[in-house]
Coordinates of C-alpha atoms in Angstrom, one line a residue:
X1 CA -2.2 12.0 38.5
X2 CA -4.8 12.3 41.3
X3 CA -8.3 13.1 40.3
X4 CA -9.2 14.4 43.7
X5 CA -11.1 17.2 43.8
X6 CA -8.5 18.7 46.5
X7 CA -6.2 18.6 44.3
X8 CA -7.5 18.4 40.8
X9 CA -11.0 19.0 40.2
X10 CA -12.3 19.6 36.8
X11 CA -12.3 23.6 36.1
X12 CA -11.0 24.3 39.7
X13 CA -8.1 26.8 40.8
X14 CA -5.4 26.4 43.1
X15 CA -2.5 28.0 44.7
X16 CA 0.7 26.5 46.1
X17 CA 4.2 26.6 46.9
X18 CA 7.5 24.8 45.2
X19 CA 11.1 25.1 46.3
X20 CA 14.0 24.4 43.8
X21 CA 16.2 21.3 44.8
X22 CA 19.9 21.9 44.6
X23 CA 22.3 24.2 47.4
X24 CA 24.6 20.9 47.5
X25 CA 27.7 21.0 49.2
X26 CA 31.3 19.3 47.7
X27 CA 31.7 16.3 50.0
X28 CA 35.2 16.1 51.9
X29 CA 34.5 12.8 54.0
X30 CA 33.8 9.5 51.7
X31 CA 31.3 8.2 54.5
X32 CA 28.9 11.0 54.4
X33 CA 28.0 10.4 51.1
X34 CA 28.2 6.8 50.6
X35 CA 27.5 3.6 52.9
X36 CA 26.9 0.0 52.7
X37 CA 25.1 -2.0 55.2
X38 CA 23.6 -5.4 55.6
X39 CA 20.5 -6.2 56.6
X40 CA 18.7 -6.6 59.8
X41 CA 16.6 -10.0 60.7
X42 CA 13.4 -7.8 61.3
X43 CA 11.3 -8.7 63.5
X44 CA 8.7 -5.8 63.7
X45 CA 6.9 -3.7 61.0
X46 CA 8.0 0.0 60.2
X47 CA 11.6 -0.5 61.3
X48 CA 14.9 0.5 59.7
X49 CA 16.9 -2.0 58.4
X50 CA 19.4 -1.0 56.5
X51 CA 21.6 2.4 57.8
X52 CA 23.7 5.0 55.9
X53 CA 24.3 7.2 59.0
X54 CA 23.0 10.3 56.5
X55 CA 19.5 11.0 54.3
X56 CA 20.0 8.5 51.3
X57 CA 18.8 9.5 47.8
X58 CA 19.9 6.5 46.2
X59 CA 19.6 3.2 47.4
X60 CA 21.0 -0.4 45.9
X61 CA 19.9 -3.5 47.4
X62 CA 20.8 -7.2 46.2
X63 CA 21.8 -10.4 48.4
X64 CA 24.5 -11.4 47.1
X65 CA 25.3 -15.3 45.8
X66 CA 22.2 -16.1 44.7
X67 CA 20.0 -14.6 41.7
X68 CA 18.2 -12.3 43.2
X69 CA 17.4 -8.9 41.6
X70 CA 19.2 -5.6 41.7
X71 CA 17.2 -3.3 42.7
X72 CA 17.4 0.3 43.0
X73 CA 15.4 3.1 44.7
X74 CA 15.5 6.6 44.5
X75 CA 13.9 9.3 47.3
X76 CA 13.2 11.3 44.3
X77 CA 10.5 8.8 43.1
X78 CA 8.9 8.3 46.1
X79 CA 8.8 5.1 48.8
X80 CA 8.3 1.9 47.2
X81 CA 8.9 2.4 43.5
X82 CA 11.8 0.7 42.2
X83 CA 13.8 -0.4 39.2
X84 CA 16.3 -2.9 38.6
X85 CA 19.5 -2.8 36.9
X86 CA 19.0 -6.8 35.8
X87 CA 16.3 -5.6 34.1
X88 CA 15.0 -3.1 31.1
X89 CA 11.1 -3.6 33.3
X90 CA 9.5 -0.4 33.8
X91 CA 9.3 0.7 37.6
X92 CA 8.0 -1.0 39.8
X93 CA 6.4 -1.3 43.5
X94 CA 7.6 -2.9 46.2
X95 CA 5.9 -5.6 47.8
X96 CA 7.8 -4.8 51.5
X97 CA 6.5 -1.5 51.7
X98 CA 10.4 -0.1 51.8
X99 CA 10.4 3.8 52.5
X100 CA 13.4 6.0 53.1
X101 CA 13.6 7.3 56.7
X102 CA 14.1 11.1 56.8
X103 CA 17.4 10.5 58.1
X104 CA 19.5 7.6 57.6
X105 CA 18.5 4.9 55.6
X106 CA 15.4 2.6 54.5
X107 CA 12.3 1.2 56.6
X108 CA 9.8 -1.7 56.0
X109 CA 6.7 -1.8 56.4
X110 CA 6.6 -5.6 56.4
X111 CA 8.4 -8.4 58.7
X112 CA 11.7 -10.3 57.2
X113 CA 14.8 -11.4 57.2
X114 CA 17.4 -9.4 55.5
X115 CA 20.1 -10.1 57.2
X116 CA 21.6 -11.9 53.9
X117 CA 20.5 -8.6 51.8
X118 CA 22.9 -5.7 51.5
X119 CA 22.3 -2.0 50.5
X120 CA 24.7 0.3 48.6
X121 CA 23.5 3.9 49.7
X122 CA 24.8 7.3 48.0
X123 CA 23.9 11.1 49.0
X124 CA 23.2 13.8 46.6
X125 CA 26.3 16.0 46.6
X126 CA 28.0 18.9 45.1
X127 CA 30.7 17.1 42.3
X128 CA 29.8 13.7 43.2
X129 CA 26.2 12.2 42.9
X130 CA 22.7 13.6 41.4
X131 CA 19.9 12.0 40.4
X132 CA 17.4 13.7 38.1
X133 CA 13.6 12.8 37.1
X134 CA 12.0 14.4 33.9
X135 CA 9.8 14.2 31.2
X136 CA 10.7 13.0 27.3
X137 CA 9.5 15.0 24.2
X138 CA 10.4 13.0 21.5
X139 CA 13.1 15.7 20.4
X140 CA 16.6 16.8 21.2
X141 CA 16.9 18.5 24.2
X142 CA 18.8 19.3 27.0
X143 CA 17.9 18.4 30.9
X144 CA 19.1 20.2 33.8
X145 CA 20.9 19.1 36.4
X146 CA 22.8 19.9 39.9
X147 CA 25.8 18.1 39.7
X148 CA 27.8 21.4 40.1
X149 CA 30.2 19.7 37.8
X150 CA 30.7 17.8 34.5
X151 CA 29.0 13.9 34.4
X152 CA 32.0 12.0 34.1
X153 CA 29.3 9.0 33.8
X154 CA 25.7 8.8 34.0
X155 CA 22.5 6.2 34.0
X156 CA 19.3 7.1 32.1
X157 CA 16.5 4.3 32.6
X158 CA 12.8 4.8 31.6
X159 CA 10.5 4.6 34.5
X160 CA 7.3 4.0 32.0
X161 CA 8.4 1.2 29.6
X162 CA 10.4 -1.3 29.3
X163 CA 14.0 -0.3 28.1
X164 CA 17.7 -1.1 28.6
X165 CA 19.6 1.3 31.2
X166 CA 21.7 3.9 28.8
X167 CA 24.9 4.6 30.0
X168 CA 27.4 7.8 29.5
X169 CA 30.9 7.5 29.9
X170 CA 33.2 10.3 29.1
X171 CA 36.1 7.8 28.5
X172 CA 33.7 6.5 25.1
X173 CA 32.6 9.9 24.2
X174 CA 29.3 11.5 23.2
X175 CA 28.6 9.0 20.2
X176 CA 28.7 5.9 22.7
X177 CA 26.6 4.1 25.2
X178 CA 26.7 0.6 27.2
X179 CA 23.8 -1.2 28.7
X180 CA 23.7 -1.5 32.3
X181 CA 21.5 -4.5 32.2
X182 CA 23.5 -6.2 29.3
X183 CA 26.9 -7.9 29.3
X184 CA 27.2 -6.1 25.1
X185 CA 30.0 -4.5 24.5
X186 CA 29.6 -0.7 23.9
X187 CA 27.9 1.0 20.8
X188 CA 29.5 3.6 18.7
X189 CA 28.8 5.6 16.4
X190 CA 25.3 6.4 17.7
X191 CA 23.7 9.8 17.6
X192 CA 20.6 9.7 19.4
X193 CA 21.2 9.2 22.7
X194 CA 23.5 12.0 23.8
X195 CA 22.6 13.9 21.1
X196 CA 26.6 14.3 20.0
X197 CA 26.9 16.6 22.2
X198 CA 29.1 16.3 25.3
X199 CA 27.6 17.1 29.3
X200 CA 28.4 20.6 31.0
X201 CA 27.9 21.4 34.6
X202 CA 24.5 22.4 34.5
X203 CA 22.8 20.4 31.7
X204 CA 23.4 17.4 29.6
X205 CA 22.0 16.4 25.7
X206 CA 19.9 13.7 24.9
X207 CA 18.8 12.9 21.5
X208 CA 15.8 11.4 19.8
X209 CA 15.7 7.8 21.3
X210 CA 13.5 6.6 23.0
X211 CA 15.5 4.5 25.3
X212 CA 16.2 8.1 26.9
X213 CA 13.8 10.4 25.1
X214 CA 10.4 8.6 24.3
X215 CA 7.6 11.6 24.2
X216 CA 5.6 10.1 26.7
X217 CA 7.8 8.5 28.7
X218 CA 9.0 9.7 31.8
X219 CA 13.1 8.7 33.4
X220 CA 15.5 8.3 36.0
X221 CA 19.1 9.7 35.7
X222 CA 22.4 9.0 37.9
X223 CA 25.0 11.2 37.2
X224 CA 28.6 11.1 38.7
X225 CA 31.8 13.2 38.4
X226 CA 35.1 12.6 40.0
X227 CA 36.4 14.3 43.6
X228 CA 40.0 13.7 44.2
X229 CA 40.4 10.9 47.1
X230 CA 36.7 10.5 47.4
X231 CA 35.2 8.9 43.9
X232 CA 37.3 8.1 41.0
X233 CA 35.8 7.9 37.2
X234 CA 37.7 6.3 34.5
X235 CA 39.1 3.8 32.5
X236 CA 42.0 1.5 31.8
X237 CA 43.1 -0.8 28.7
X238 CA 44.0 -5.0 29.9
X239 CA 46.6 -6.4 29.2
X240 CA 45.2 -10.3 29.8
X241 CA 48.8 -11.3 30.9
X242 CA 50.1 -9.6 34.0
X243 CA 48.4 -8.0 36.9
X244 CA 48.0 -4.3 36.7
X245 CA 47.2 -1.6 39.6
X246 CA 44.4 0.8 39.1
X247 CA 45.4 4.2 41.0
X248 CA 42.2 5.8 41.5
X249 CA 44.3 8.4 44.1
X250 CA 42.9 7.0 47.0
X251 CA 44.8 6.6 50.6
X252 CA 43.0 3.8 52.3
X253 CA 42.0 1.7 49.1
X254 CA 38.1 1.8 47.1
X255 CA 35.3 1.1 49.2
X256 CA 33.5 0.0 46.3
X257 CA 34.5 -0.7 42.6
X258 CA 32.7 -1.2 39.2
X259 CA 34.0 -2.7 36.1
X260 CA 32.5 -3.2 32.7

């Protein structure tokens, strides 16, 4: 979008380089892939303050108890955009000046106290986690993506407008969505956001609406598979009488868990 003459004159030719994203490896170990940390009381500017112990691509950060907003950033976006899931607001920037560090977690730029906040952190990985930026056209398409497996679930939000957060599930099927920002229950029946047409492991379908397909808006997408006693994706039917258990295949119990 620069108008730089280094970068964009009018007229002007250029040369350069790009290198495909992608090469991800299947996770074996739960915490190098995702984290959650609280907050540091900061003290000083430009220092980290929350810690995954790897390179986070997506980053969650709340405090809990109150009504403070959910907000998530992305490394694909760049520092200091954000969105949040309480939301349908476009993205936004960030008035801390957060940044991801090149290793392990998130710096700010500004001095305060968040040793109240916490920060749910995930790693881009082979059969477990991608996130994917494009471009709407106002027509059915598909989008490419390096999951490396089928999205069991997935997130679409608009970055440019103001829109709900669309939400795949494979348990509802192609002709189904929920809102992440909405307590609704789920809409069926509907065409035009997954274009009817069911995720592979390299692309999924997304149909004319403009909650995930305006044609001059740009978006954000989460997408997450299951890997055996590392990330379950699923669904169960209540019962609203007796207490059930959930086997999601895990050893040492979920680390995190999210119903809707």
């Amino acid at each position: 979008n620069s108008t730089d003459n280094k970068v964009n004159g009018s007229g002007h030719n250029y040369i350069y380089m790009a290198i495909r994203r992608g090469g991800m490896e299947t996770p074996t170990t739960p915490s190098d892939v995702f984290a959650i940390d609280q907050g540091i009381n900061q003290t000083s500017n430009g220092v980290q303050v929350f810690d995954a112990g790897f390179p986070v691509d997506i980053l969650f950060r709340t405090r809990p108890n109150t009504t403070y907003n959910n907000l998530w950033l992305t490394r694909l976006t760049g520092d200091s955009k954000y969105l949040l899931s309480n939301s349908t607001a476009a993205s936004q920037s960030t008035a801390y000046g957060n940044r991801f560090d090149s290793n392990t977690g998130i710096i700010s730029q500004t001095t305060f106290d968040w040793s109240q906040h916490y920060a749910w952190m995930w790693k881009r990985a082979r059969g477990f986690c991608d996130v994917v930026a494009y471009s709407g056209t106002g027509s059915a398409t598909t989008i490419n993506h390096n999951l490396g497996a089928v999205p069991e679930m997935m997130w679409v939000k608009s970055r440019s407008s103001s829109d709900g957060w669309q939400v795949y599930h494979s348990a509802l099927g192609n002709e189904a969505y929920l809102q992440l920002n909405s307590s609704n229950a789920q809409v069926t029946g509907e065409a035009n956001r997954w274009n009817s047409t069911t995720p592979t492991a390299s692309v999924f379908s997304i149909g004319t609406s403009g909650s995930v397909n305006g044609g001059s808006d740009t978006y954000i997408a989460f997408l997450f598979a299951s890997i055996s006693g590392l990330c379950k994706i699923g669904s169960y039917t209540g019962n609203s009488s007796s207490t059930q258990d959930i086997d999601c295949g895990f050893t040492n119990g979920a680390k995190m868990v999210l119903l809707k």
